[in-house]
XYZ file of C-alpha atoms in Angstrom:
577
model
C 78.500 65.279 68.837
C 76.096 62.222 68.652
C 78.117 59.207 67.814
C 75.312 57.626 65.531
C 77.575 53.949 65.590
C 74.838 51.376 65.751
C 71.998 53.754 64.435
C 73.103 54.813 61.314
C 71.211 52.070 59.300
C 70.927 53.041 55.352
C 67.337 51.637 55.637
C 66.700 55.550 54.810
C 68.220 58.803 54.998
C 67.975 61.363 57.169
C 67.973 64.664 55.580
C 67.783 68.090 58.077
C 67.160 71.488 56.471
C 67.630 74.294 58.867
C 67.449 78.090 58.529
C 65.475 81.697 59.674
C 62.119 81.800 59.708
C 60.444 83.730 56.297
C 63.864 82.043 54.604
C 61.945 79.516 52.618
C 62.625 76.299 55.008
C 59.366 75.107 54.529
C 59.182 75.447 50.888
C 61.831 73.116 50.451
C 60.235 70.644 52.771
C 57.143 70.973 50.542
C 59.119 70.355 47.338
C 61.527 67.640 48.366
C 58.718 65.528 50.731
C 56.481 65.737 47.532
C 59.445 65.461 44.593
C 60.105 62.080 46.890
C 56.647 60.797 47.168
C 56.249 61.765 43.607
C 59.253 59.125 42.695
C 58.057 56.316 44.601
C 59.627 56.946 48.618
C 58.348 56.623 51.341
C 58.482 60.031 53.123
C 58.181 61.366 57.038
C 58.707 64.790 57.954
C 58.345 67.058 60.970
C 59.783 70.645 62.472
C 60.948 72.602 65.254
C 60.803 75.903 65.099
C 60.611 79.146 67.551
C 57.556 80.994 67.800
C 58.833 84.597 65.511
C 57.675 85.280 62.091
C 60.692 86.054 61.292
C 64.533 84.754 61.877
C 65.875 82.706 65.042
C 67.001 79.538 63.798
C 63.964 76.520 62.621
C 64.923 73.289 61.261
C 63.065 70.317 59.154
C 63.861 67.194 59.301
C 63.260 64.753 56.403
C 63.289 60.833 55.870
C 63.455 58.769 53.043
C 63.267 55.409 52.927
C 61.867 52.427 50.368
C 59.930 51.244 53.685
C 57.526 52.842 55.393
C 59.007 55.460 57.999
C 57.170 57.512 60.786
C 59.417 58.453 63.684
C 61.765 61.456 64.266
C 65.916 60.453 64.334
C 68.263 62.581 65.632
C 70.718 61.311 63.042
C 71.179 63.627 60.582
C 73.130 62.025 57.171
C 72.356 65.549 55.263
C 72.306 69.012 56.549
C 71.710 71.651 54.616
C 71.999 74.844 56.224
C 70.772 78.041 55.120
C 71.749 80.828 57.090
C 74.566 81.490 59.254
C 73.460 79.944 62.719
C 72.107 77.024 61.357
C 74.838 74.396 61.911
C 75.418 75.699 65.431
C 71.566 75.345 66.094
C 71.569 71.442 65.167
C 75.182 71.299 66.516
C 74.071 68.347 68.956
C 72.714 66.204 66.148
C 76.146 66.173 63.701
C 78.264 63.501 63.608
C 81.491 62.611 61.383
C 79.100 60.863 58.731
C 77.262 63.666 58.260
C 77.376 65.704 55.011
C 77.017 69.290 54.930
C 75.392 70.988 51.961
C 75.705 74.467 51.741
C 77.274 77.619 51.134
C 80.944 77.747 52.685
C 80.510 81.206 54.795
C 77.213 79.737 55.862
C 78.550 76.324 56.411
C 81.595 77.408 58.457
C 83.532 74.137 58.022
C 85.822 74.483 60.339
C 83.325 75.052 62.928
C 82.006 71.310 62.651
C 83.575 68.107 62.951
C 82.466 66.872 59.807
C 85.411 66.957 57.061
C 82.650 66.000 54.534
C 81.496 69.427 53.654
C 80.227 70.074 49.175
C 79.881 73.501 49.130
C 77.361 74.895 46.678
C 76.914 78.922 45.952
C 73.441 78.831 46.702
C 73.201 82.514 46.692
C 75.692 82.894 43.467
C 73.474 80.664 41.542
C 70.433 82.375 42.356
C 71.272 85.691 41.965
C 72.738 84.478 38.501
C 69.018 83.106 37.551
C 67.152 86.026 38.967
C 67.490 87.053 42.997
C 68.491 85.894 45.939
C 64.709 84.506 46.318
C 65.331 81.385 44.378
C 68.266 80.085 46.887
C 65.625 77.449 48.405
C 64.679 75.979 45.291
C 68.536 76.029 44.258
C 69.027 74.022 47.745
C 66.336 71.573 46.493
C 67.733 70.871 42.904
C 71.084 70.355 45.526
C 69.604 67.999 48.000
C 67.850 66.039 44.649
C 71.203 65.536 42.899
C 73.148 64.560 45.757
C 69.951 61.529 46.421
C 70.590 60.592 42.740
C 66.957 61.752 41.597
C 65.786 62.012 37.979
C 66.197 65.802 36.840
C 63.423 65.991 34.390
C 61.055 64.129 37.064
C 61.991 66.927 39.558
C 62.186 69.808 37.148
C 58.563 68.492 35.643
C 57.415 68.687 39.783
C 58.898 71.967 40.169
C 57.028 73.689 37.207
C 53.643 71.902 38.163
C 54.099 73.505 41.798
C 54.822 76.795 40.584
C 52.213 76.727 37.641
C 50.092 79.025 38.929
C 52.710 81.629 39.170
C 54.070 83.888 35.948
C 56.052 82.113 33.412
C 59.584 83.746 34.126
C 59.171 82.810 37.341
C 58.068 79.356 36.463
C 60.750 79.309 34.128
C 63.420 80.611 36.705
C 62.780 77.938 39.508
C 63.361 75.415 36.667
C 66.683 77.222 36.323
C 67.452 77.395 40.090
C 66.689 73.655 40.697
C 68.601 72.615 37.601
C 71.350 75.245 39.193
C 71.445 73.009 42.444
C 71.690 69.432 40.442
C 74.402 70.756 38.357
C 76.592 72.047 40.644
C 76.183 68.827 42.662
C 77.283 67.050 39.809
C 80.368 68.724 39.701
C 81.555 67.499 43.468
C 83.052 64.065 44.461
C 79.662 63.084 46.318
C 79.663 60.175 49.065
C 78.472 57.108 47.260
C 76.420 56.029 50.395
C 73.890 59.270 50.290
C 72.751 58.135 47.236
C 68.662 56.509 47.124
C 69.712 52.473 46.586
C 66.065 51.027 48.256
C 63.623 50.164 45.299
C 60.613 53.433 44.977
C 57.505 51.592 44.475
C 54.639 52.888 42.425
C 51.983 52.467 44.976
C 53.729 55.140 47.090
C 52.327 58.126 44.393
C 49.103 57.417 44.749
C 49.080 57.121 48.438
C 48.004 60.150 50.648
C 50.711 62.514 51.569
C 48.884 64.310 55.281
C 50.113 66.160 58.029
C 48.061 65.541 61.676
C 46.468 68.616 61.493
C 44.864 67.431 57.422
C 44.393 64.120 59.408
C 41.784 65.705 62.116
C 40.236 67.918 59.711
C 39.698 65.207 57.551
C 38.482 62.861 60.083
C 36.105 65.571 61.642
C 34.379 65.642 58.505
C 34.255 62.420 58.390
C 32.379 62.857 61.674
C 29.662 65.120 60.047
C 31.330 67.813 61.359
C 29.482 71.459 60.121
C 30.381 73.584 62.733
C 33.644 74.782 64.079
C 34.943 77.612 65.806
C 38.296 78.730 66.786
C 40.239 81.582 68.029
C 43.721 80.389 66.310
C 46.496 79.341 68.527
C 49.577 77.236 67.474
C 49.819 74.384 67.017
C 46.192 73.826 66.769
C 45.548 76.267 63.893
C 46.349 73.778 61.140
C 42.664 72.080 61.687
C 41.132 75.110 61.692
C 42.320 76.302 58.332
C 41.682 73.119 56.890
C 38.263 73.523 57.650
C 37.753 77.002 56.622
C 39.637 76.223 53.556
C 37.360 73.107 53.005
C 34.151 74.242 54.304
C 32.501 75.620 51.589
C 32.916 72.167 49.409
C 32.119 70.084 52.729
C 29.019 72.170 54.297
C 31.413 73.451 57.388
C 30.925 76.735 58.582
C 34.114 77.957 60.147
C 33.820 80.424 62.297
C 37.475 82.540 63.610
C 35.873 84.204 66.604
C 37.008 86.895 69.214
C 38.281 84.534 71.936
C 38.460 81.270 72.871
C 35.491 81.787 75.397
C 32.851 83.143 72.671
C 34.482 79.862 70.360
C 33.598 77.183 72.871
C 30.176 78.646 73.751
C 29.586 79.390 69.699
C 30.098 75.871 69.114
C 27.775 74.239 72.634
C 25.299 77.077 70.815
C 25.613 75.303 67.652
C 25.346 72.219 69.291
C 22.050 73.306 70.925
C 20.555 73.656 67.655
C 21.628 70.181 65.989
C 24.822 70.828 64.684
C 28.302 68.557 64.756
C 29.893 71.085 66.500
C 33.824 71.113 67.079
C 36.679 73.870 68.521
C 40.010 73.385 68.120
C 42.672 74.995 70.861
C 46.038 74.639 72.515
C 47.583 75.478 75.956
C 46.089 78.543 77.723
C 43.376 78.563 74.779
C 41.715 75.991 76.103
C 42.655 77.091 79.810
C 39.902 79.950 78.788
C 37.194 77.708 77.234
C 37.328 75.375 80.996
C 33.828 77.130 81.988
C 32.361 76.491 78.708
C 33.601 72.820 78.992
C 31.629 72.705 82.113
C 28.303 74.212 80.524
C 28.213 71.243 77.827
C 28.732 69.159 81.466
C 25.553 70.406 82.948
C 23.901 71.151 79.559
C 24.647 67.527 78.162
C 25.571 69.176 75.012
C 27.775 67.251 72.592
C 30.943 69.160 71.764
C 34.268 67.694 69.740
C 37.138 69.415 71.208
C 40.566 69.244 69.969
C 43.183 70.563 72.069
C 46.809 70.349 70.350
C 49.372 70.178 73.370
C 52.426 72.288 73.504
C 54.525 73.299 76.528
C 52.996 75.602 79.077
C 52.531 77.379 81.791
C 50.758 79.974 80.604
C 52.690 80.866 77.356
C 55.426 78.492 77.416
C 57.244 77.577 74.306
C 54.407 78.147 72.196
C 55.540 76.062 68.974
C 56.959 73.516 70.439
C 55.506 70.443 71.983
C 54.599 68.257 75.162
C 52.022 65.747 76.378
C 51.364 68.266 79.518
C 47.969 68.790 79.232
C 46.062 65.161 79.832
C 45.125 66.239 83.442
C 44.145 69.890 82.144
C 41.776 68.087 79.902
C 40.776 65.437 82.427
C 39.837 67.754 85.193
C 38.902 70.843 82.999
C 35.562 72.321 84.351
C 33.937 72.958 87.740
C 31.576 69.981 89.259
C 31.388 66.186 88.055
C 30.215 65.036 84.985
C 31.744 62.337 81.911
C 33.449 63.312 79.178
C 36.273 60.870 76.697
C 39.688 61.451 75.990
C 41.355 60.011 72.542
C 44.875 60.716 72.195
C 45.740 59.592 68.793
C 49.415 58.501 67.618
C 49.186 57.725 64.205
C 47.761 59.844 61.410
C 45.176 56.430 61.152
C 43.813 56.833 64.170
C 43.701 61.085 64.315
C 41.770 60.319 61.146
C 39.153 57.337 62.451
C 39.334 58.493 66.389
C 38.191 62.389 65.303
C 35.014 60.763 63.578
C 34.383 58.697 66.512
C 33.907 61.409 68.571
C 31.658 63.123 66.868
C 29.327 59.875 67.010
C 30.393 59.225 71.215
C 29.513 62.831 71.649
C 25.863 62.614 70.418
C 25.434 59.490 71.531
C 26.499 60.079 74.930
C 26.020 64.107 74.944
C 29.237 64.752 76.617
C 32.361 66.734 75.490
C 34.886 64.438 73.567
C 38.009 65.114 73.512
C 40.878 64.329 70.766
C 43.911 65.232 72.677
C 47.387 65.940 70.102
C 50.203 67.881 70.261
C 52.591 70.060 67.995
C 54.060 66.986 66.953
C 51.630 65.118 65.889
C 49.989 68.129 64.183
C 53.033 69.582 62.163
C 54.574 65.659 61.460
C 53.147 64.344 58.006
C 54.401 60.917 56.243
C 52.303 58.969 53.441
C 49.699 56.355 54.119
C 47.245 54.471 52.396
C 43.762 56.370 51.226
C 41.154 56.139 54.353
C 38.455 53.757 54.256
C 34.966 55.309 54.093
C 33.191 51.760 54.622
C 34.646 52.522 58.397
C 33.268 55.699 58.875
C 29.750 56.052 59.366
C 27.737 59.264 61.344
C 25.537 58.174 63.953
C 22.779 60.985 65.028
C 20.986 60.254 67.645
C 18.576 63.014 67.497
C 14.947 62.741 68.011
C 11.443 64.446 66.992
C 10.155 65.817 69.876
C 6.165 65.759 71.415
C 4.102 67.885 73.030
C 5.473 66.371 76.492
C 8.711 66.090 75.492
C 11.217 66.391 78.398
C 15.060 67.342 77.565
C 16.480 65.533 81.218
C 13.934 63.099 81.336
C 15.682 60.577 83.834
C 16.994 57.349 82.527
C 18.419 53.966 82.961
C 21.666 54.643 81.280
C 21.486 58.372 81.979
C 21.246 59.403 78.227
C 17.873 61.313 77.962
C 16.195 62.183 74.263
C 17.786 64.592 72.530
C 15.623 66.750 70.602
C 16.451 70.464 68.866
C 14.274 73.200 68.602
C 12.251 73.416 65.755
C 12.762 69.590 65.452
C 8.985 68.678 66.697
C 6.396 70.142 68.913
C 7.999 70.138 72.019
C 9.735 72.449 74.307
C 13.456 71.748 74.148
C 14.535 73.688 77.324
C 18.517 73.627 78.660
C 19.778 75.643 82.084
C 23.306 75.816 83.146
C 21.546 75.874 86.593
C 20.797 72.552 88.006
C 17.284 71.646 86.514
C 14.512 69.235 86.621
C 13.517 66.856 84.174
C 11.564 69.523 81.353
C 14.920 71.902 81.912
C 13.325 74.364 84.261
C 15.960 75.759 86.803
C 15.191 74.228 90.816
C 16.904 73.844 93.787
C 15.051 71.077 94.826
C 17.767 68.620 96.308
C 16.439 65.743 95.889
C 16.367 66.700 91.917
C 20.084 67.665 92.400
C 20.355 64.468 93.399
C 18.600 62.918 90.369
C 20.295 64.691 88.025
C 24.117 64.412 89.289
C 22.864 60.024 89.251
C 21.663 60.503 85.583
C 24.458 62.603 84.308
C 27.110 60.353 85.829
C 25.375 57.189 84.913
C 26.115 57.873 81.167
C 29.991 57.933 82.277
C 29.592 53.885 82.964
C 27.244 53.769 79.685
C 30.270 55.087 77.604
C 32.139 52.000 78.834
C 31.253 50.209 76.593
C 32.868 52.049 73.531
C 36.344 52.369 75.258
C 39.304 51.823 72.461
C 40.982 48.831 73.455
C 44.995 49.813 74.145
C 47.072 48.336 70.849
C 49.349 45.239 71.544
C 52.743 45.138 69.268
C 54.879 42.373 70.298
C 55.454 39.376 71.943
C 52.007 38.406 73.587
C 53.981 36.204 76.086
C 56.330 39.580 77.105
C 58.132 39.782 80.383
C 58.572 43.776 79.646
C 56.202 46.183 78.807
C 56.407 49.685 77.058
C 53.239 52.184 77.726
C 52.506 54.563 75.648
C 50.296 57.178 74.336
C 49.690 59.736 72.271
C 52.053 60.473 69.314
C 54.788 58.441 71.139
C 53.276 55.647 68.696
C 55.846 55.550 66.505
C 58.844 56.610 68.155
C 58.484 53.706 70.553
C 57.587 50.946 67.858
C 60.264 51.844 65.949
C 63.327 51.887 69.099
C 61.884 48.337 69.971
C 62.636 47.467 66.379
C 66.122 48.752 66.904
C 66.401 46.991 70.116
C 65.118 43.523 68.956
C 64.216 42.785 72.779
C 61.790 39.459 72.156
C 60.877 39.682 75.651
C 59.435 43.424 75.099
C 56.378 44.832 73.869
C 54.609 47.353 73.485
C 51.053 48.810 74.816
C 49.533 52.344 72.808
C 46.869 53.919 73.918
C 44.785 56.253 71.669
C 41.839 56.446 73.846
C 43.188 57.998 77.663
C 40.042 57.946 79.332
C 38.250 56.193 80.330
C 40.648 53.909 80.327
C 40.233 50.419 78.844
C 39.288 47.489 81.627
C 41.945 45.407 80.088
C 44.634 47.555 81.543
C 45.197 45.654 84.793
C 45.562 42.585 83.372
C 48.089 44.018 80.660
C 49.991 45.637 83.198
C 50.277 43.030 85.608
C 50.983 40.471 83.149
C 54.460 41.928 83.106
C 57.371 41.612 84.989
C 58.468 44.620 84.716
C 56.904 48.010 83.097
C 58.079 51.663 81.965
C 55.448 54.513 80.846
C 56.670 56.915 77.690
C 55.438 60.027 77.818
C 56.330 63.510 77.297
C 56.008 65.445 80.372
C 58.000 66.137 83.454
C 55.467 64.411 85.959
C 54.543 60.763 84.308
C 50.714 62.430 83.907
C 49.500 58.565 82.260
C 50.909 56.737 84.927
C 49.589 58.741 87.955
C 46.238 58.361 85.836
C 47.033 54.326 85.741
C 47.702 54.056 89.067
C 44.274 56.115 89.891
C 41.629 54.558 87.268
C 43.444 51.364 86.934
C 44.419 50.459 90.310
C 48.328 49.353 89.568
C 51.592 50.727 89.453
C 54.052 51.564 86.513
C 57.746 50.149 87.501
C 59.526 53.477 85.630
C 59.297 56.513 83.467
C 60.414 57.663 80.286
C 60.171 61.092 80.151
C 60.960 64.157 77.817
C 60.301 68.047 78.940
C 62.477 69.793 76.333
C 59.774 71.092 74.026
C 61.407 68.508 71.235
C 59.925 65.066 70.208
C 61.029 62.101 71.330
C 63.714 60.646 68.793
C 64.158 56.949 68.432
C 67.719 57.473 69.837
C 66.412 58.753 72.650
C 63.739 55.893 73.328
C 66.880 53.103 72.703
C 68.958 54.879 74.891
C 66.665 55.351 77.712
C 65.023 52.117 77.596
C 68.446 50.371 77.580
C 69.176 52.451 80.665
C 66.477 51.215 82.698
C 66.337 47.550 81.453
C 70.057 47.527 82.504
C 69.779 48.645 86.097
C 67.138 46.034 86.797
């Protein structure tokens, strides 16, 4: 048991729903993240949950706050548990304050610690309206009463999200949720649980979007028409979007039969002018490596989005981990550029993803937008995206009679014409080639053309995403971090109040911003965040930036970091300095 003394702050609530897969877990999170929204909350929510269609044990976790909030906790103020291993499966996270929600036989209260137990017949109640089916929703008119929500406000929400369903069972998850608030109102509920921070009207019409929405959205954004995918969690999400978006957006989403025909699909698509994209995790994109090295030697611009999650090979496939920066950095045979984003808000998965559609044309090299199951199944609500910021940049040209596809260069970046596009031969060889495409092994061309295609890497320099500064310009300690770590860490530095600390994000991985020297050496003393076993950013610091990280945060688990976790292991090393 987590003693949360310190942490547990009612500047939200922390609300964890946890039961089998197929049991209707995520239907609750839908309702009650949306029934919140709806009433003026600010909303965060993310899950962990074991790779099985059905059963094991998955849990959702769920703040609400009258601020804005967009970092896992592991305090939980609410559980509500829906099956039988449930409380044992977030055992770690209870404490004394925490309430329990649920059926008794499910809730086993004298299994827990917790003496503030309100059991509700879930079941009874649903079975009463209909079937056993309509426990969830009877859960969410539950977890709505205890909060001290409107009932007509959530009973208006649940119809509208059922509308498209028959009336009686429209009518009976009206029932069920009204089941839940009633029998709520019959128990002696803690006064504290209740919503007291002021909803705000501006919340409803902000954007409710998971990470996955947020790079689908933002590859669009991009100009983004092609994408193909062989679908692998937790990098599915952005290829659904598209597919279910591309008709309305002119995307053609292709599913195809492995991640090898996907990556060379989209460098063919790319070929011919389009904004190609894949998306991919783990050993997914451990198959599309030699196609990453064709768009090398090809120059072909290719988006590719590669949603970490903890490996080897299979690993814990639904679960997450920053593991995979120095697959992506070193993924393909021979030397060539390419650029790594690692977003760590839903902002910048949205505005980095239609960068890199623009750096990949403009450059034609693979981009990279590097996530991970957290980011991608985490969604909060944010302020509508602004288009004046996004703007596609082709950089496509008519081609001539003479027209040569290597021609050598300056900067490296030759023309980059399309068949059909003009009257000129557009010829491409994954052999080395000479300047009108034509496969030699001349050496002295070899030479030429490893200069040109490496000069563009010190071109691209110029569009590096400065690291973001939060804090205390004049700090003595500095946090690094990157990836979705974003949040997690700005938010324990809040809870730490350190005025000496701050901290350094970066989105963009590599190349890495010249700045980062100068940051780092600023400070007196410096630890790196990250979630993997080996401290992959800080080996990649010490390599591209030339200095040293003091210490390392790190996380292997296959679970986020949690802003408890980030306190308590900051604290740790600041106080053995």
């Amino acid at each position: 048991m987590k003693d949360p003394k310190g942490m547990a702050t009612r500047r939200d609530v922390s609300i964890v729903l946890c039961g089998q897969a197929g049991q209707g877990v995520q239907t609750v999170e839908t309702l009650l993240t949306r029934i919140l929204k709806t009433a003026g909350y600010h909303v965060f929510a993310t899950k962990e949950y074991m790779s099985r269609v059905r059963g094991g044990a998955n849990s959702t976790t769920i703040r609400v706050s009258g601020k804005r909030v967009s970092a896992l906790v592991d305090r939980m103020d609410v559980l509500v548990p829906l099956n039988a291993g449930a409380v044992a499966h977030v055992a770690e996270r209870l404490s004394p304050q925490t309430v329990v929600v649920g059926e008794r036989e499910v809730v086993a209260d004298e299994a827990i610690e917790s003496n503030r137990t309100l059991a509700v017949p879930f079941t009874e109640i649903a079975t009463e309206i209909g079937g056993k089916i309509y426990s969830n929703v009877v859960a969410v008119g539950a977890v709505a009463g205890l909060l001290g929500l409107d009932l007509d406000a959530v009973a208006t929400y649940v119809q509208r999200f059922f509308a498209k369903k028959s009336s009686e069972i429209v009518a009976n998850n009206v029932k069920a949720v009204q089941g839940g608030f009633d029998a709520i109102g019959k128990l002696d509920v803690p006064n504290e649980i209740r919503l007291t921070f002021k909803p705000s009207a501006k919340v409803n019409d902000e954007l409710l979007l998971s990470g996955a929405e947020a790079v689908g959205l933002g590859a669009i954004a991009g100009g983004c028409n092609f994408v193909s995918s062989y679908p692998m969690s937790p990098s599915t999400g952005v290829l659904t979007f598209l597919a279910q978006h591309g008709l309305e957006q002119g995307v053609l989403a292709e599913q195809a039969e492995d991640e090898i025909a996907a990556i060379n699909m989209a460098i063919g698509a790319s070929y011919a002018g389009a904004r190609a994209m894949v998306t991919t995790s783990g050993g997914g994109f451990a198959l599309m490596t030699e196609g990453v090295s064709l768009a090398g030697m090809l120059e072909c611009p290719v988006v590719i989005h590669l949603a970490q999650r903890p490996g080897p090979a299979t690993g814990l496939p639904t679960r997450t981990e920053q593991a995979d920066l120095e697959l992506a950095l070193y993924a393909g045979h021979g030397e060539f550029p390419r650029i790594l984003f690692a977003p760590g808000t839903l902002e910048q998965a949205f505005y980095l993803t239609q960068k890199a559609f623009n750096l990949a044309d403009k450059y034609q090299v693979p981009a990279f937008i590097l996530t991970d199951q957290h980011l991608m199944d985490s969604y909060y609500n944010l302020k509508a995206f602004d288009p004046a910021r996004t703007k596609v940049e082709k950089h496509i040209v008519k081609t001539t009679k003479d027209y040569r596809r290597y021609e050598l260069t300056r900067n490296g970046i030759s023309p980059r014409g399309i068949p059909g596009y003009g009257s000129g031969l557009v010829a491409v060889d994954s052999d080395e080639h000479d300047e009108e495409g034509h496969i030699t092994e001349d050496l002295d061309v070899r030479v030429a053309m490893v200069d040109k295609r490496l000069a563009k890497g010190e071109a691209l320099r110029k569009d590096i995403v400065r690291p973001e500064l939060v804090g205390p310009k004049d700090y003595k300690r500095l946090v690094i971090c990157w990836g979705s770590t974003y949040h997690v860490v700005k938010e324990a530095l809040g809870e730490m109040g350190r005025t000496d600390t701050a901290m350094l994000h970066y989105s963009q991985v590599y190349p890495l911003h010249p700045s980062t020297a100068d940051l780092i050496g600023k400070a007196r003393k410096t630890v790196a965040v990250e979630g993997n076993a080996t401290g992959q950013f800080r080996k990649l610091i010490r390599l591209h930036a030339g200095v040293d990280v003091d210490e390392g945060l790190v996380k292997y688990d296959g679970l986020g970091f949690t802003v408890e976790d980030v306190v308590e292991g900051l604290t740790e090393i600041i106080n053995h300095q």
